């Protein structure tokens, strides 16, 4: 019954569905660690505050993974979701910007667990170049293009100040990077084929403020 | 023509709409800095890769903000969105966990610009307690409940290791915090009235991997 769809059909999948795939993956990984073998869409949804119909609909974009009367086999669903996301392989990642945020990212356990390994780190500050964080020796920006091309790295993390972000992103693209995780609070203008996911932390606080204000307004 | 809806109707607004409100706000703030007075839904959408219909539909959840033949007045729309989000006031925020990530957050300019001010910082490590980052002196966890109650802080940022996250979140809730920005890679179990927004950075890389893999599969 477990069957993935061919990748040509993956074009028009809403971003929110892909985000939920990560949530499902994270939750089922916890279940696997707890020794659980199977999970129903109802129980999986309940753990995440989603309906069972939503869970089934999201997964149906990618194929047929459930077994009637059993639900999903946890191990198998982890493998399938990783395959869909492309994290059934380890991705080498380059980090640009080794300030506090960059250093925090170098130590972020969640990356390694999910299949991402920061292999190269760069900084523009001569005082930071050459320092070692978690086995990674910080390289100068002058070496960026050559290092990226040699290592064939496709994913990069942008953790530089806002004013430097666009210029560094342009350099990433010309060096062959095709996906950028952007922490700078700016909108990057880049070719369409380059994937950009921006982390705007103030946005997250705004969502919280909205929730809290609406709870208060109800009282 | 500019008219907000009463807050009772704000219940069932999709999370993705609230997220886009932040995007609109950020983009219009840039326009204001550039000296632009008005913007059409078409141009605003184009800057963000959205259709003009989407922009109008999102804003229509909250009221009628456009002027026929003119579009939106930038200043006014900034004020309206801030009012909707609840960021027409400055929010005091407490930070728990002053490792690299916590220190990066203490220096994150985007918070202050958008109306969030980290006023209190806590850490469990005696070596970190008493250190000063950006005018903030790190307080011991023993002082947490009393400090939070005295300052009436409602928003808190959780930047502690995964294994400590649930226990600290429970303490936040009993001290009166009603919104938690969670950076720990765990699913928190908390009362429904508490807002939780989790930042799972690996999820963001997974979204990128998905995009990059599907671009590669197309080739």
XYZ file of C-alpha atoms in Angstrom:
438
model
C 0.000 0.000 0.000
C 2.945 2.348 0.490
C 3.457 4.135 -2.768
C 4.973 7.527 -3.598
C 3.839 9.660 -6.493
C 6.250 10.582 -9.295
C 7.984 13.894 -8.656
C 6.473 15.639 -11.708
C 3.228 15.958 -9.765
C 4.887 17.767 -6.850
C 4.844 21.172 -8.548
C 1.807 22.814 -7.054
C 2.010 21.684 -3.456
C 1.194 24.508 -1.022
C 4.088 25.692 1.132
C 2.020 25.055 4.243
C 1.759 21.361 3.337
C 5.541 21.079 3.078
C 5.841 22.830 6.451
C 3.450 20.315 7.983
C 5.483 17.442 6.520
C 8.308 18.622 8.772
C 5.936 18.655 11.735
C 4.753 15.107 10.975
C 8.325 13.953 10.583
C 9.361 15.488 13.913
C 6.401 13.956 15.748
C 6.826 10.480 14.270
C 10.543 10.579 15.051
C 9.549 11.111 18.696
C 7.156 8.132 18.481
C 9.903 5.951 17.010
C 12.208 6.902 19.885
C 9.393 5.981 22.286
C 9.223 2.538 20.656
C 5.849 2.999 18.956
C 5.436 1.000 15.733
C 2.290 2.468 14.158
C 0.133 5.596 14.432
C -3.323 6.487 13.113
C -3.949 9.755 11.275
C -6.327 10.627 14.133
C -3.692 10.254 16.849
C -0.984 11.928 14.792
C -3.312 14.848 14.081
C -4.351 15.105 17.706
C -0.725 15.439 18.838
C -0.363 18.408 16.477
C -3.772 20.028 16.851
C -4.864 18.961 13.348
C -7.847 16.933 12.136
C -7.261 13.393 10.869
C -8.696 14.496 7.496
C -6.003 17.205 7.277
C -3.240 14.686 7.994
C -4.532 12.272 5.367
C -5.026 15.033 2.803
C -1.510 16.414 3.334
C 0.129 13.012 2.950
C -2.073 12.111 -0.045
C -0.245 14.806 -2.051
C 2.756 12.526 -2.064
C 1.322 9.036 -2.183
C -0.510 6.332 -0.294
C 1.303 5.561 2.941
C -1.349 4.193 5.292
C -2.563 0.652 5.947
C -6.303 0.086 6.568
C -6.979 -0.765 10.201
C -3.347 -0.073 11.163
C -2.587 3.526 10.215
C 0.953 4.473 9.319
C 4.000 2.376 10.088
C 6.214 4.899 11.898
C 9.598 3.755 10.555
C 8.295 3.652 7.034
C 6.608 7.058 7.214
C 9.809 8.635 8.539
C 11.691 7.188 5.565
C 8.996 8.287 3.081
C 8.811 11.860 4.390
C 12.592 12.142 4.387
C 12.574 10.953 0.780
C 9.951 13.529 -0.157
C 11.798 16.365 1.592
C 15.094 15.224 0.125
C 16.591 14.620 3.556
C 17.184 10.912 3.001
C 20.708 12.149 2.294
C 22.992 14.378 4.368
C 23.116 17.941 3.016
C 26.309 19.912 3.354
C 25.546 23.494 4.289
C 27.652 26.655 4.237
C 27.205 29.365 6.849
C 28.049 33.000 6.197
C 28.233 35.212 9.280
C 29.778 33.895 12.497
C 28.489 36.384 15.052
C 26.396 35.218 18.009
C 23.640 33.991 15.716
C 26.054 32.157 13.412
C 27.761 30.566 16.418
C 24.378 29.504 17.808
C 23.560 27.914 14.451
C 26.892 26.092 14.382
C 25.893 24.486 17.674
C 22.255 23.847 16.755
C 21.700 20.118 17.321
C 18.471 20.066 15.327
C 20.309 20.489 12.013
C 22.469 17.377 12.286
C 19.546 15.239 13.503
C 17.484 16.182 10.467
C 20.218 15.616 7.898
C 22.022 18.957 7.637
C 25.682 19.401 8.336
C 27.341 22.799 8.361
C 30.649 22.054 6.631
C 31.941 25.536 5.866
C 31.678 28.837 7.745
C 32.698 32.282 6.536
C 33.013 35.732 8.074
C 34.055 39.138 6.778
C 35.699 40.145 10.062
C 39.461 39.384 10.052
C 39.273 38.888 13.840
C 36.780 36.063 13.392
C 38.496 34.397 10.426
C 40.567 31.439 11.594
C 38.630 30.939 14.842
C 37.272 27.438 15.358
C 33.684 26.721 16.396
C 32.614 23.057 16.712
C 35.429 21.699 14.510
C 34.786 24.353 11.857
C 37.514 26.850 11.154
C 36.066 30.179 9.935
C 37.154 31.051 6.395
C 37.571 34.541 4.917
C 34.948 35.863 2.481
C 37.675 36.081 -0.152
C 37.692 32.280 -0.275
C 33.903 31.977 -0.545
C 33.348 31.345 -4.266
C 36.247 28.925 -4.655
C 35.345 26.972 -1.493
C 31.667 26.673 -2.434
C 32.420 25.569 -5.990
C 34.981 23.009 -4.843
C 32.660 21.525 -2.216
C 29.599 21.672 -4.533
C 27.498 22.962 -1.631
C 23.897 23.791 -2.605
C 22.462 25.092 0.678
C 23.693 28.166 2.511
C 22.696 30.023 5.654
C 22.854 33.815 5.600
C 23.475 35.182 9.099
C 25.055 38.552 8.272
C 23.832 42.065 9.176
C 20.898 43.381 7.097
C 23.022 45.829 5.110
C 25.347 43.093 3.836
C 22.662 40.486 3.115
C 21.778 41.186 -0.535
C 25.413 41.381 -1.664
C 26.315 38.129 0.091
C 23.186 36.431 -1.300
C 24.216 37.494 -4.828
C 27.635 35.956 -4.255
C 26.015 32.750 -2.991
C 23.950 32.469 -6.161
C 26.844 33.095 -8.507
C 28.885 30.488 -6.646
C 26.177 27.904 -7.376
C 24.098 27.883 -4.177
C 20.487 27.014 -4.975
C 18.825 27.339 -1.571
C 19.351 30.132 0.984
C 18.132 30.222 4.560
C 18.035 33.946 5.287
C 18.172 35.330 8.826
C 18.691 38.963 7.816
C 15.554 41.104 8.200
C 15.438 42.084 4.507
C 13.608 40.850 1.415
C 16.190 39.384 -0.956
C 15.849 39.868 -4.706
C 17.180 36.736 -6.403
C 16.564 34.643 -9.536
C 13.372 32.531 -9.357
C 15.191 29.219 -9.501
C 16.924 29.983 -6.202
C 14.940 28.850 -3.176
C 14.850 31.354 -0.318
C 13.328 30.744 3.093
C 13.521 33.730 5.384
C 13.474 33.561 9.146
C 12.119 36.856 10.426
C 12.046 36.420 14.159
C 10.027 39.593 14.763
C 7.259 38.057 12.615
C 7.062 35.210 15.097
C 6.691 37.645 17.988
C 4.032 39.532 16.024
C 2.036 36.311 15.641
C 2.279 35.811 19.379
C 1.271 39.404 20.094
C -1.764 38.929 17.850
C -2.766 35.777 19.765
C -2.257 37.376 23.173
C -4.057 40.602 22.245
C -7.050 38.649 20.957
C -7.176 36.559 24.115
C -7.121 39.781 26.160
C -9.787 41.416 23.982
C -12.074 38.425 24.641
C -11.883 38.915 28.415
C -12.895 54.342 3.703
C -10.422 53.092 6.291
C -12.370 51.019 8.760
C -11.353 48.154 11.008
C -13.636 45.327 11.976
C -14.553 44.705 15.613
C -12.254 42.214 17.280
C -14.989 39.618 17.939
C -14.812 38.675 14.270
C -11.078 37.971 14.415
C -11.489 34.458 15.860
C -11.224 32.268 12.811
C -8.475 33.993 10.869
C -6.016 31.476 9.378
C -2.519 31.573 10.836
C -1.083 32.073 7.362
C -3.044 35.340 7.006
C -1.553 36.671 10.242
C 1.898 35.663 8.994
C 1.315 37.583 5.767
C 0.200 40.649 7.749
C 3.750 40.748 9.100
C 5.110 40.500 5.551
C 2.879 43.365 4.381
C 3.903 45.455 7.368
C 7.596 44.858 6.715
C 7.286 45.719 3.035
C 5.239 48.886 3.588
C 7.676 50.017 6.267
C 10.388 49.807 3.599
C 8.200 51.879 1.229
C 7.646 54.503 3.926
C 11.402 54.756 4.483
C 11.796 55.185 0.708
C 9.334 58.093 0.867
C 6.478 56.372 -0.959
C 3.005 57.617 0.072
C 0.659 55.047 -1.473
C 0.779 51.520 -2.887
C -1.671 49.433 -4.903
C -2.534 45.871 -3.907
C -1.031 44.815 -7.244
C 2.365 46.391 -6.560
C 2.419 45.279 -2.941
C 1.576 41.731 -4.001
C 4.187 41.779 -6.742
C 6.929 42.728 -4.264
C 6.008 39.660 -2.216
C 5.204 37.184 -4.982
C 1.457 37.277 -4.218
C -1.550 38.097 -6.405
C -3.375 41.399 -5.831
C -6.522 39.368 -5.043
C -4.647 37.600 -2.247
C -3.476 40.907 -0.755
C -7.003 42.358 -0.835
C -8.544 39.173 0.591
C -6.031 39.016 3.450
C -6.584 42.644 4.441
C -10.366 42.335 4.071
C -10.390 40.012 7.095
C -9.665 43.060 9.207
C -11.496 45.896 7.480
C -11.561 48.191 4.522
C -8.232 49.999 4.181
C -7.926 50.883 0.491
C -8.998 53.976 -1.451
C -10.416 53.522 -4.974
C -7.959 54.711 -7.615
C -5.248 55.279 -4.985
C -4.622 51.980 -3.259
C -3.417 51.967 0.316
C -1.950 54.991 2.103
C 1.345 53.565 3.398
C 1.477 55.415 6.735
C -2.083 54.546 7.507
C -1.735 50.888 6.580
C 1.348 50.553 8.788
C -0.667 51.985 11.690
C -3.667 49.746 10.981
C -1.630 46.552 10.723
C 0.238 47.391 13.919
C -3.120 47.904 15.621
C -4.382 44.550 14.353
C -1.224 42.724 15.430
C -1.221 44.512 18.766
C 2.165 46.106 18.087
C 0.878 49.692 18.266
C 2.324 49.431 21.769
C 5.788 48.347 22.915
C 5.786 44.815 24.321
C 8.150 43.949 27.121
C 9.616 40.512 26.593
C 11.494 38.138 28.892
C 14.255 35.888 27.583
C 15.173 32.606 29.225
C 18.459 31.091 28.138
C 21.485 33.307 27.465
C 23.726 31.000 25.446
C 24.846 31.977 21.937
C 21.269 31.959 20.669
C 19.967 34.006 23.596
C 22.800 36.505 23.149
C 22.044 36.743 19.426
C 18.396 37.437 20.262
C 19.394 40.136 22.782
C 21.184 41.892 19.931
C 18.517 41.267 17.287
C 17.612 44.700 15.927
C 14.409 43.478 14.286
C 12.664 43.073 17.647
C 12.999 46.681 18.783
C 12.004 48.044 15.353
C 8.791 46.044 15.413
C 7.773 46.949 18.940
C 9.400 44.300 21.130
C 11.838 45.072 23.885
C 13.655 42.362 25.813
C 13.565 43.736 29.349
C 14.566 40.708 31.402
C 16.969 37.851 30.734
C 17.453 34.700 32.791
C 19.887 31.810 32.812
C 20.301 28.687 34.923
C 24.100 28.766 34.719
C 25.659 30.581 37.716
C 28.566 31.623 35.456
C 26.188 33.476 33.154
C 24.050 35.057 35.882
C 25.131 38.654 36.501
C 26.755 39.085 33.076
C 25.512 42.063 31.100
C 24.466 41.873 27.441
C 23.147 45.055 25.791
C 22.256 46.792 29.077
C 20.533 43.674 30.385
C 21.972 41.982 33.440
C 21.252 38.238 33.421
C 19.087 37.158 36.377
C 19.084 33.731 38.069
C 16.195 31.330 37.398
C 15.370 31.471 41.123
C 14.161 35.047 40.579
C 12.060 34.183 37.517
C 8.514 33.983 38.933
C 8.853 37.074 41.141
C 10.483 39.154 38.378
C 7.856 38.207 35.800
C 4.932 38.871 38.129
C 6.350 42.231 39.217
C 6.983 43.382 35.639
C 3.658 41.946 34.364
C 5.476 40.593 31.296
C 3.205 38.599 28.949
C 5.629 37.484 26.225
C 8.638 35.261 26.772
C 11.315 33.735 24.585
C 12.455 30.206 25.372
C 16.063 29.686 24.264
C 17.111 26.846 26.558
C 18.320 23.332 25.645
C 15.604 20.875 24.539
C 15.689 18.864 27.762
C 14.917 21.914 29.924
C 12.281 23.466 27.652
C 9.035 21.944 28.975
C 9.882 22.631 32.626
C 10.806 26.263 31.892
C 7.666 26.712 29.760
C 5.534 25.419 32.660
C 7.177 27.980 34.954
C 6.515 30.725 32.389
C 2.828 29.854 32.318
C 2.425 29.731 36.080
C 4.170 33.100 36.353
C 1.530 34.621 34.059
C 3.194 34.548 30.629
C 0.564 34.164 27.904
C 2.702 33.941 24.760
C 5.879 31.882 24.309
C 8.308 32.027 21.409
C 9.936 28.609 21.553
C 13.355 27.933 20.016
C 13.828 24.496 21.577
C 13.302 21.611 19.133
C 10.472 20.044 21.184
C 6.678 20.148 21.097
C 5.513 21.910 24.268
C 2.377 20.734 26.068
C 0.672 23.804 27.552
C -2.843 25.073 28.355
C -4.832 26.142 25.272
C -5.044 29.792 26.296
C -1.261 30.116 26.099
C -0.022 31.094 22.648
C 3.030 29.180 21.471
C 4.956 29.880 18.294
C 7.824 27.493 17.727
C 10.866 28.254 15.649
C 12.237 24.977 14.373
C 15.186 25.971 12.263
C 15.644 22.492 10.776
C 12.098 22.766 9.371
C 13.223 25.800 7.407
C 16.172 23.888 5.975
C 13.834 21.009 5.122
C 11.621 23.383 3.137
C 14.703 24.549 1.268
C 15.868 20.995 0.643
C 12.427 20.183 -0.775
C 12.624 23.156 -3.138
C 16.156 22.384 -4.259
C 15.482 18.668 -4.732
C 12.424 19.397 -6.855
C 14.376 21.863 -8.989
C 17.057 19.201 -9.482
C 14.471 16.521 -10.297
C 13.072 18.778 -13.019
C 16.433 19.022 -14.767
